Short mmCIF file of C-alpha atoms in Angstrom, two decimals:
data_model
loop_
_atom_site.label_atom_id
_atom_site.label_comp_id
_atom_site.label_asym_id
_atom_site.label_seq_id
_atom_site.Cartn_x
_atom_site.Cartn_y
_atom_site.Cartn_z
CA UNK A 298 103.91 106.31 69.10
CA UNK A 299 100.36 106.87 68.01
CA UNK A 300 98.70 106.15 71.32
CA UNK A 301 95.67 107.93 72.64
CA UNK A 302 95.70 108.00 76.44
CA UNK A 303 92.30 108.06 78.10
CA UNK A 304 92.92 109.10 81.68
CA UNK A 305 91.62 106.65 84.26
CA UNK A 306 91.13 108.35 87.61
CA UNK A 307 88.10 106.53 88.90
CA UNK A 308 85.57 108.83 87.29
CA UNK A 309 82.97 107.94 84.85
CA UNK A 310 82.24 105.57 82.15
CA UNK A 311 85.64 104.87 80.67
CA UNK A 312 84.41 101.74 78.96
CA UNK A 313 82.07 103.53 76.58
CA UNK A 314 84.55 106.35 75.95
CA UNK A 315 87.26 103.81 75.10
CA UNK A 316 84.87 101.81 72.89
CA UNK A 317 83.84 104.90 70.95
CA UNK A 318 87.48 105.86 70.36
CA UNK A 319 88.29 102.30 69.27
CA UNK A 320 85.37 102.36 66.87
CA UNK A 321 86.50 105.70 65.40
CA UNK A 322 90.02 104.31 65.00
CA UNK A 323 88.66 101.24 63.19
CA UNK A 324 86.29 103.21 60.95
CA UNK A 325 89.00 105.71 60.09
CA UNK A 326 91.60 103.07 59.23
CA UNK A 327 93.94 104.64 61.77
CA UNK A 328 96.62 102.62 63.52
CA UNK A 329 96.25 104.44 66.83
CA UNK A 330 96.05 102.42 70.03
CA UNK A 331 93.57 103.43 72.69
CA UNK A 332 95.03 103.18 76.19
CA UNK A 333 92.99 103.56 79.33
CA UNK A 334 95.64 104.48 81.85
CA UNK A 335 96.41 106.04 85.20
CA UNK A 336 100.16 105.96 84.55
CA UNK A 337 101.64 109.45 83.96
CA UNK A 338 104.53 107.89 82.09
CA UNK A 339 102.20 106.36 79.50
CA UNK A 340 100.45 109.71 79.23
CA UNK A 341 103.76 111.41 78.49
CA UNK A 342 104.50 108.88 75.77
CA UNK A 343 101.04 109.11 74.19
CA UNK A 344 100.41 111.27 71.17
CA UNK A 345 97.00 112.49 72.32
CA UNK A 346 95.23 112.81 75.65
CA UNK A 347 91.55 112.41 76.50
CA UNK A 348 90.19 113.40 79.91
CA UNK A 349 86.67 112.08 80.50
CA UNK A 350 84.69 112.82 83.64
CA UNK A 351 81.22 112.55 85.07
CA UNK A 352 79.82 113.55 88.43
CA UNK A 353 80.75 116.60 90.43
CA UNK A 354 83.62 119.01 89.65
CA UNK A 355 85.16 118.63 93.10
CA UNK A 356 85.05 114.82 93.03
CA UNK A 357 86.68 114.69 89.62
CA UNK A 358 89.30 117.23 90.68
CA UNK A 359 90.09 115.21 93.82
CA UNK A 360 90.12 111.94 91.88
CA UNK A 361 92.59 113.32 89.37
CA UNK A 362 94.78 114.82 92.09
CA UNK A 363 94.80 111.46 93.86
CA UNK A 364 96.62 109.84 90.94
CA UNK A 365 100.30 110.51 91.74
CA UNK A 366 101.86 112.91 89.25
CA UNK A 367 98.86 113.00 86.89
CA UNK A 368 97.76 116.62 87.35
CA UNK A 369 101.29 117.93 86.78
CA UNK A 370 101.81 115.57 83.85
CA UNK A 371 98.68 116.86 82.12
CA UNK A 372 99.80 120.45 82.72
CA UNK A 373 103.21 119.66 81.26
CA UNK A 374 101.93 117.78 78.21
CA UNK A 375 99.36 120.44 77.38
CA UNK A 376 102.00 123.14 77.70
CA UNK A 377 104.18 121.13 75.28
CA UNK A 378 101.38 121.33 72.72
CA UNK A 379 100.04 117.78 72.83
CA UNK A 380 96.44 117.51 71.54
CA UNK A 381 94.09 117.32 74.52
CA UNK A 382 90.37 116.65 74.60
CA UNK A 383 88.21 116.97 77.72
CA UNK A 384 84.74 115.45 77.94
CA UNK A 385 81.95 116.70 80.23
CA UNK A 386 83.53 117.30 83.66
CA UNK A 387 86.88 116.56 81.98
CA UNK A 388 86.17 119.66 79.90
CA UNK A 389 84.96 121.65 82.89
CA UNK A 390 88.26 120.96 84.69
CA UNK A 391 89.96 123.05 81.99
CA UNK A 392 88.31 126.17 83.49
CA UNK A 393 89.84 128.45 86.11
CA UNK A 394 87.37 127.53 88.84
CA UNK A 395 84.48 125.20 89.53
CA UNK A 396 81.69 126.68 91.62
CA UNK A 397 79.67 123.46 92.11
CA UNK A 398 78.96 123.03 95.86
CA UNK A 399 82.40 124.37 96.81
CA UNK A 400 84.88 126.54 94.94
CA UNK A 401 87.58 124.37 93.39
CA UNK A 402 90.50 125.38 91.20
CA UNK A 403 90.65 123.89 87.72
CA UNK A 404 93.58 123.75 85.30
CA UNK A 405 92.91 127.32 84.22
CA UNK A 406 93.58 126.59 80.55
CA UNK A 407 90.26 128.11 79.51
CA UNK A 408 89.20 131.40 81.03
CA UNK A 409 86.00 131.26 83.03
CA UNK A 410 84.15 129.49 85.81
CA UNK A 411 81.94 126.42 85.92
CA UNK A 412 78.53 127.59 87.11
CA UNK A 413 75.03 126.20 87.38
CA UNK A 414 72.99 126.62 84.20
CA UNK A 415 70.10 129.03 84.57
CA UNK A 416 67.55 128.58 81.79
CA UNK A 417 65.41 131.67 81.26
CA UNK A 418 62.32 129.44 81.15
CA UNK A 419 61.76 128.06 84.65
CA UNK A 420 59.77 125.13 83.24
CA UNK A 421 62.99 123.76 81.75
CA UNK A 422 64.37 120.89 83.78
CA UNK A 423 67.81 120.61 85.32
CA UNK A 424 69.89 118.57 84.48
CA UNK A 425 69.89 119.58 80.82
CA UNK A 426 69.48 115.97 79.72
CA UNK A 427 69.07 114.63 76.21
CA UNK A 428 69.76 115.47 72.59
CA UNK A 429 70.36 119.03 71.50
CA UNK A 430 71.70 120.70 68.39
CA UNK A 431 74.84 122.84 68.45
CA UNK A 432 75.27 126.42 67.31
CA UNK A 433 78.74 127.25 66.03
CA UNK A 434 80.27 130.42 67.47
CA UNK A 435 83.45 130.01 65.44
CA UNK A 436 84.87 127.26 63.25
CA UNK A 437 86.99 124.50 64.77
CA UNK A 438 88.90 121.62 63.18
CA UNK A 439 87.11 119.10 65.38
CA UNK A 440 83.81 120.02 63.70
CA UNK A 441 85.13 119.60 60.15
CA UNK A 442 82.50 117.93 58.00
CA UNK A 443 79.88 117.99 60.78
CA UNK A 444 76.65 119.88 60.10
CA UNK A 445 75.77 122.15 63.01
CA UNK A 446 72.83 124.49 63.63
CA UNK A 447 69.12 123.80 64.11
CA UNK A 448 69.01 121.41 61.16
CA UNK A 449 72.31 119.77 62.02
CA UNK A 450 73.33 116.70 63.96
CA UNK A 451 72.50 116.26 67.64
CA UNK A 452 74.77 115.82 70.63
CA UNK A 453 73.89 114.09 73.91
CA UNK A 454 74.08 116.25 77.03
CA UNK A 455 73.62 115.48 80.69
CA UNK A 456 74.76 118.25 83.03
CA UNK A 457 73.60 120.88 85.48
CA UNK A 458 76.71 123.08 85.33
CA UNK A 459 78.55 124.57 82.38
CA UNK A 460 81.72 126.49 81.69
CA UNK A 461 80.78 130.17 81.54
CA UNK A 462 83.59 131.47 79.31
CA UNK A 463 85.59 134.42 80.49
CA UNK A 464 87.02 134.90 77.01
CA UNK A 465 84.55 134.74 74.15
CA UNK A 466 87.39 133.80 71.79
CA UNK A 467 87.62 130.40 73.46
CA UNK A 468 83.94 129.59 72.99
CA UNK A 469 83.48 127.35 69.95
CA UNK A 470 79.86 126.16 70.13
CA UNK A 471 76.78 126.54 72.29
CA UNK A 472 73.47 124.72 72.73
CA UNK A 473 70.20 126.53 73.27
CA UNK A 474 68.51 125.64 76.55
CA UNK A 475 66.63 128.70 77.70
CA UNK A 476 69.70 130.67 76.62
CA UNK A 477 73.12 129.68 75.36
CA UNK A 478 74.77 126.82 77.25
CA UNK A 479 78.47 126.21 76.59
CA UNK A 480 78.83 123.09 74.45
CA UNK A 481 82.41 123.28 73.19
CA UNK A 482 85.49 125.30 74.09
CA UNK A 483 89.02 125.31 72.82
CA UNK A 484 92.23 127.13 72.09
CA UNK A 485 95.51 126.04 70.49
CA UNK A 486 95.99 122.31 71.25
CA UNK A 487 93.17 121.95 73.77
CA UNK A 488 89.51 121.32 73.17
CA UNK A 489 86.60 120.15 75.27
CA UNK A 490 82.96 119.24 74.91
CA UNK A 491 80.24 119.50 77.53
CA UNK A 492 78.26 116.89 75.62
CA UNK A 493 79.27 113.24 75.41
CA UNK A 494 80.77 112.40 72.00
CA UNK A 495 80.90 108.73 73.06
CA UNK A 496 77.09 108.81 73.38
CA UNK A 497 76.33 111.06 70.43
CA UNK A 498 76.17 108.50 67.64
CA UNK A 499 77.09 110.03 64.24
CA UNK A 500 78.18 113.44 65.52
CA UNK A 501 80.24 111.89 68.29
CA UNK A 502 82.08 109.40 66.11
CA UNK A 503 82.84 112.09 63.51
CA UNK A 504 84.15 114.42 66.20
CA UNK A 505 86.37 111.71 67.68
CA UNK A 506 87.67 110.86 64.19
CA UNK A 507 88.57 114.53 63.71
CA UNK A 508 90.38 114.57 67.07
CA UNK A 509 92.41 111.50 66.07
CA UNK A 510 93.82 113.33 63.06
CA UNK A 511 93.92 116.81 64.61
CA UNK A 512 97.25 118.61 64.14
CA UNK A 513 96.82 121.83 66.11
CA UNK B 164 66.79 123.09 71.08
CA UNK B 165 66.52 120.12 73.41
CA UNK B 166 64.44 117.30 71.98
CA UNK B 167 61.95 115.01 73.69
CA UNK B 168 63.31 111.48 73.98
CA UNK B 169 61.85 108.14 72.99
CA UNK B 170 63.20 105.26 75.05
CA UNK B 171 62.43 101.64 74.18
CA UNK B 172 62.61 99.39 77.22
CA UNK B 173 63.64 95.74 77.13
CA UNK B 174 62.85 93.26 79.90
CA UNK B 175 65.89 91.03 80.20
CA UNK B 176 65.84 87.71 82.08
CA UNK B 177 68.93 85.52 82.39
CA UNK B 178 70.52 87.50 79.57
CA UNK B 179 67.60 87.02 77.18
CA UNK B 180 64.85 89.43 76.18
CA UNK B 181 61.52 88.28 77.52
CA UNK B 182 59.09 87.61 74.66
CA UNK B 183 61.62 88.83 72.09
CA UNK B 184 60.89 91.40 69.44
CA UNK B 185 59.67 91.24 65.90
CA UNK B 186 60.04 94.76 64.55
CA UNK B 187 62.99 93.84 62.41
CA UNK B 188 64.55 90.65 61.14
CA UNK B 189 67.19 89.67 63.60
CA UNK B 190 69.32 86.58 63.64
CA UNK B 191 68.44 86.22 67.28
CA UNK B 192 65.32 88.13 68.34
CA UNK B 193 65.98 87.27 71.97
CA UNK B 194 69.48 88.71 72.18
CA UNK B 195 69.37 92.09 73.93
CA UNK B 196 72.57 93.21 72.19
CA UNK B 197 71.16 92.52 68.71
CA UNK B 198 67.97 94.36 69.64
CA UNK B 199 69.91 97.27 71.10
CA UNK B 200 71.84 97.60 67.85
CA UNK B 201 68.60 97.58 65.87
CA UNK B 202 67.11 100.32 68.06
CA UNK B 203 70.33 102.32 67.82
CA UNK B 204 70.05 102.17 64.04
CA UNK B 205 66.33 102.95 64.16
CA UNK B 206 67.01 106.26 65.92
CA UNK B 207 65.98 105.53 69.51
CA UNK B 208 67.20 108.34 71.76
CA UNK B 209 68.17 106.11 74.65
CA UNK B 210 67.74 102.52 75.62
CA UNK B 211 66.59 100.94 78.86
CA UNK B 212 67.25 97.41 80.09
CA UNK B 213 65.16 96.14 82.95
CA UNK B 214 66.81 93.05 84.41
CA UNK B 215 64.16 90.75 85.83
CA UNK B 216 66.48 87.83 86.48
CA UNK B 217 65.16 86.10 89.55
CA UNK B 218 67.96 83.79 90.58
CA UNK B 219 71.00 85.08 92.35
CA UNK B 220 73.49 82.99 90.37
CA UNK B 221 72.38 84.49 87.08
CA UNK B 222 72.52 88.08 88.31
CA UNK B 223 75.95 88.70 86.81
CA UNK B 224 74.85 87.89 83.25
CA UNK B 225 73.49 91.42 82.86
CA UNK B 226 76.99 92.89 83.22
CA UNK B 227 78.12 91.02 80.13
CA UNK B 228 74.98 92.07 78.23
CA UNK B 229 75.62 95.72 79.17
CA UNK B 230 79.27 95.48 78.25
CA UNK B 231 78.56 94.01 74.82
CA UNK B 232 75.84 96.61 74.23
CA UNK B 233 78.19 99.47 75.10
CA UNK B 234 80.71 98.15 72.58
CA UNK B 235 78.18 98.33 69.79
CA UNK B 236 75.85 101.23 70.63
CA UNK B 237 76.97 104.81 71.11
CA UNK B 238 73.78 105.97 72.76
CA UNK B 239 72.81 106.37 76.41
CA UNK B 240 71.86 103.19 78.23
CA UNK B 241 69.93 102.94 81.50
CA UNK B 242 69.91 99.66 83.38
CA UNK B 243 67.53 98.81 86.20
CA UNK B 244 66.30 95.80 88.13
CA UNK B 245 67.84 94.50 91.31
CA UNK B 246 70.11 97.50 91.89
CA UNK B 247 70.56 97.35 95.66
CA UNK B 248 74.09 98.36 96.58
CA UNK B 249 76.65 100.92 95.45
CA UNK B 250 78.67 97.94 94.24
CA UNK B 251 75.79 97.03 91.88
CA UNK B 252 75.85 100.62 90.56
CA UNK B 253 79.61 100.63 90.16
CA UNK B 254 79.60 97.33 88.24
CA UNK B 255 76.87 98.48 85.87
CA UNK B 256 78.61 101.80 85.18
CA UNK B 257 81.94 100.07 84.63
CA UNK B 258 80.28 97.63 82.25
CA UNK B 259 79.08 100.60 80.18
CA UNK B 260 75.70 101.69 81.54
CA UNK B 261 75.27 105.46 81.65
CA UNK B 262 72.53 105.50 84.24
CA UNK B 263 71.12 103.03 86.70
CA UNK B 264 67.54 102.88 87.72
CA UNK B 265 66.78 102.21 91.38
CA UNK B 266 63.36 101.05 92.43
CA UNK B 267 62.69 98.89 95.51
CA UNK B 268 66.01 99.75 97.13
CA UNK B 269 65.06 103.45 97.08
CA UNK B 270 61.72 102.70 98.72
CA UNK B 271 63.34 100.58 101.43
CA UNK B 272 66.21 102.95 102.06
CA UNK B 273 66.06 106.55 100.87
CA UNK B 274 69.69 106.97 101.96
CA UNK B 275 70.76 104.68 99.13
CA UNK B 276 69.72 107.36 96.63
CA UNK B 277 71.88 109.91 98.38
CA UNK B 278 74.79 107.47 98.61
CA UNK B 279 74.57 106.64 94.90
CA UNK B 280 74.30 110.29 93.87
CA UNK B 281 77.24 111.29 96.04
CA UNK B 282 79.46 108.47 94.80
CA UNK B 283 78.60 108.49 91.10
CA UNK B 284 76.83 111.80 90.48
CA UNK B 285 73.14 112.63 90.14
CA UNK B 286 73.37 112.35 86.36
CA UNK B 287 73.44 108.55 86.59
CA UNK B 288 70.87 107.99 89.31
CA UNK B 289 67.37 107.38 88.00
CA UNK B 290 64.71 106.52 90.55
CA UNK B 291 61.93 104.34 89.17
CA UNK B 292 58.60 105.10 90.77
CA UNK B 293 55.79 102.56 90.35
CA UNK B 294 52.53 104.13 91.45
CA UNK B 295 48.84 103.28 91.61
CA UNK B 296 45.97 105.67 92.08
CA UNK B 297 44.43 105.02 95.49
CA UNK B 298 42.01 107.97 95.57
CA UNK B 299 41.25 110.67 93.02
CA UNK B 300 44.44 112.69 92.58
CA UNK B 301 46.33 110.52 95.08
CA UNK B 302 48.91 107.91 94.14
CA UNK B 303 50.75 105.38 96.25
CA UNK B 304 54.10 103.68 95.64
CA UNK B 305 53.88 99.95 94.96
CA UNK B 306 56.78 97.52 94.74
CA UNK B 307 57.23 94.02 93.29
CA UNK B 308 55.54 94.75 89.99
CA UNK B 309 52.60 96.51 91.60
CA UNK B 310 51.75 93.78 94.10
CA UNK B 311 53.02 95.32 97.33
CA UNK B 312 51.55 98.59 98.61
CA UNK B 313 53.88 100.71 100.71
CA UNK B 314 51.61 103.43 102.05
CA UNK B 315 54.04 106.00 100.62
CA UNK B 316 52.60 108.94 98.70
CA UNK B 317 54.10 109.03 95.21
CA UNK B 318 54.41 112.81 94.94
CA UNK B 319 56.15 113.31 98.26
CA UNK B 320 58.40 110.31 97.53
CA UNK B 321 59.34 111.90 94.19
CA UNK B 322 60.19 115.19 95.86
CA UNK B 323 62.21 113.42 98.52
CA UNK B 324 64.36 111.29 96.21
CA UNK B 325 65.09 114.32 94.03
CA UNK B 326 66.19 116.28 97.09
CA UNK B 327 68.49 113.34 97.91
CA UNK B 328 70.12 113.51 94.48
CA UNK B 329 68.09 111.56 91.93
CA UNK B 330 68.85 113.11 88.53
CA UNK B 331 65.84 111.74 86.72
CA UNK B 332 62.59 109.94 87.55
CA UNK B 333 61.06 107.05 85.63
CA UNK B 334 57.38 107.15 86.54
CA UNK B 335 55.23 104.11 85.76
CA UNK B 336 51.52 103.95 86.32
CA UNK B 337 50.81 100.42 87.52
CA UNK B 338 47.14 101.00 86.67
CA UNK B 339 48.02 101.59 83.03
CA UNK B 340 51.04 99.36 82.53
CA UNK B 341 50.29 96.78 79.86
CA UNK B 342 46.81 98.13 79.11
CA UNK B 343 47.59 100.17 76.00
CA UNK B 344 45.19 102.84 77.29
CA UNK B 345 47.78 105.58 77.52
CA UNK B 346 49.82 107.12 80.33
CA UNK B 347 48.19 108.21 83.57
CA UNK B 348 48.57 111.84 82.55
CA UNK B 349 47.44 113.28 85.87
CA UNK B 350 50.12 111.27 87.67
CA UNK B 351 52.86 112.25 85.23
CA UNK B 352 51.93 115.89 85.43
CA UNK B 353 51.61 115.91 89.21
CA UNK B 354 55.13 114.53 89.55
CA UNK B 355 56.75 116.44 86.67
CA UNK B 356 55.39 119.72 88.00
CA UNK B 357 56.65 119.01 91.53
CA UNK B 358 60.30 118.23 90.73
CA UNK B 359 63.04 120.15 88.91
CA UNK B 360 64.53 117.04 87.24
CA UNK B 361 63.43 115.34 84.00
CA UNK B 362 60.61 112.81 84.17
CA UNK B 363 60.28 109.77 81.90
CA UNK B 364 56.64 108.75 81.44
CA UNK B 365 55.98 105.02 81.38
CA UNK B 366 53.12 102.55 81.43
CA UNK B 367 50.20 102.22 79.07
CA UNK B 368 51.36 103.34 75.63
CA UNK B 369 49.14 101.90 72.91
CA UNK B 370 49.05 104.60 70.26
CA UNK B 371 51.33 107.34 69.00
CA UNK B 372 49.00 109.97 70.41
CA UNK B 373 49.73 108.57 73.85
CA UNK B 374 53.38 109.52 73.36
CA UNK B 375 52.35 113.04 72.40
CA UNK B 376 50.13 113.31 75.48
CA UNK B 377 52.94 112.18 77.79
CA UNK B 378 55.08 115.14 76.78
CA UNK B 379 52.44 117.76 75.96
CA UNK B 380 49.99 117.08 78.81
CA UNK B 381 52.04 114.99 81.24
CA UNK B 382 55.05 117.37 81.07
CA UNK B 383 57.46 114.46 80.73
CA UNK B 384 60.67 115.13 78.81
CA UNK B 385 60.97 111.51 77.70
CA UNK B 386 58.56 108.68 76.96
CA UNK B 387 59.27 105.02 77.53
CA UNK B 388 57.49 102.24 75.69
CA UNK B 389 58.00 98.57 75.11
CA UNK B 390 55.42 96.53 73.22
CA UNK B 391 54.40 99.09 70.57
CA UNK B 392 57.98 99.09 69.34
CA UNK B 393 58.99 95.50 70.07
CA UNK B 394 56.02 94.04 68.24
CA UNK B 395 56.48 96.35 65.30
CA UNK B 396 53.15 98.15 65.74
CA UNK B 397 55.05 101.36 65.12
CA UNK B 398 58.63 102.20 64.24
CA UNK B 399 60.72 104.70 66.18
CA UNK B 400 60.70 107.06 63.21
CA UNK B 401 56.91 106.85 62.84
CA UNK B 402 56.64 107.77 66.50
CA UNK B 403 59.09 110.65 66.13
CA UNK B 404 57.45 112.01 63.01
CA UNK B 405 54.03 111.80 64.64
CA UNK B 406 55.22 113.71 67.68
CA UNK B 407 57.07 116.29 65.58
CA UNK B 408 53.98 116.90 63.45
CA UNK B 409 52.12 117.70 66.66
CA UNK B 410 54.65 120.32 67.66
CA UNK B 411 56.96 118.36 69.95
CA UNK B 412 60.65 118.96 69.22
CA UNK B 413 62.14 115.64 68.16
CA UNK B 414 65.49 114.43 66.90
CA UNK B 415 64.55 113.21 63.44
CA UNK B 416 66.82 111.03 61.35
#
């Protein structure tokens, strides 16, 4: 099986995420099939898992929990070493806790809490919305061939909260918005981006292509 | 560093772009999807569709336009015009829009903004504010393309919808819209300085300096324009280079 399961739990813009993955599959000459699914059995059979998410941490958490067996399936598959990619709130759910509105437990795969961003310059608007460059903290396979830094490619962000890492080793890239905002985290077979690869044109498609061939 | 955004806006009626565009040779200059692809390639930072379809039976055409655009363009898309119920929002988001812009419905019922933000998240709720200056330093909300006054003060309306969950404001000066005389900078600045969320300046762009003024003087984080791009007066990259040369951080190709 070379399926990529994009988890459908009633959150967010699955259509554009699925389209971006399909485009990356086509461009890369891969034979992978992109499945948008809420069926844990299909997720178990898939080779890779993508968890998108927009909106509030608690709503996404509750939406995911409301799909019978999905939360446990994701925990099991990640523990088995299956490549996993979280996007935006899907990435935030990898943290230990979300502190948006109410405290909510996340998967706890990445150490740290999801907290409101606090730019040092009070003139900076929240949400952090638009195109920003990424600063690499450490190399990661998903950024292979992608130019980062001030002169590098841009990623599209729209968020008011970010994953404040409890373990600096798991922080892969940041964006500068009145201080460092977490842009990408990962360890072993799991990775997640605060920005939206499906909306980030060249950088996004390259990142997705790297995920499709990632062998952590 | 976060970059200022340039957002071309297309008026779409019955699935066709009103007046069309001529900035690039397209097979079909009236097809919003073809135009969206061209702007994607040209380096636009986001795209906005304003659906001005009048008849009820043609209202669903926009969902197909949005869906086909989302298949071809991997950039953020905002869709506005006739968004009145949470079902409208849901359908647009499912079709592939990233944000929806709410105008008249927010004026008629402030609770709709809260409902939309709670259901779908503030990040996708843009409130479009159409304002006219009614006294020096005082602006009033108008609906129906600037024809209907509401008696509502634009600044307090802006503050209110943001407190209800709007994640972004699209502010159009009805005095300047279509004039090419530049944004109403005082209006943009008054609103941008009163709310914590990003403001998109709209209405009146005729020159590239107007775009610079919107960000530098109007404190907008994004600028929206239609005719200067559609009619090929300037390209997106000319606009970006011009703004960058004047010290505004831009995403250059």
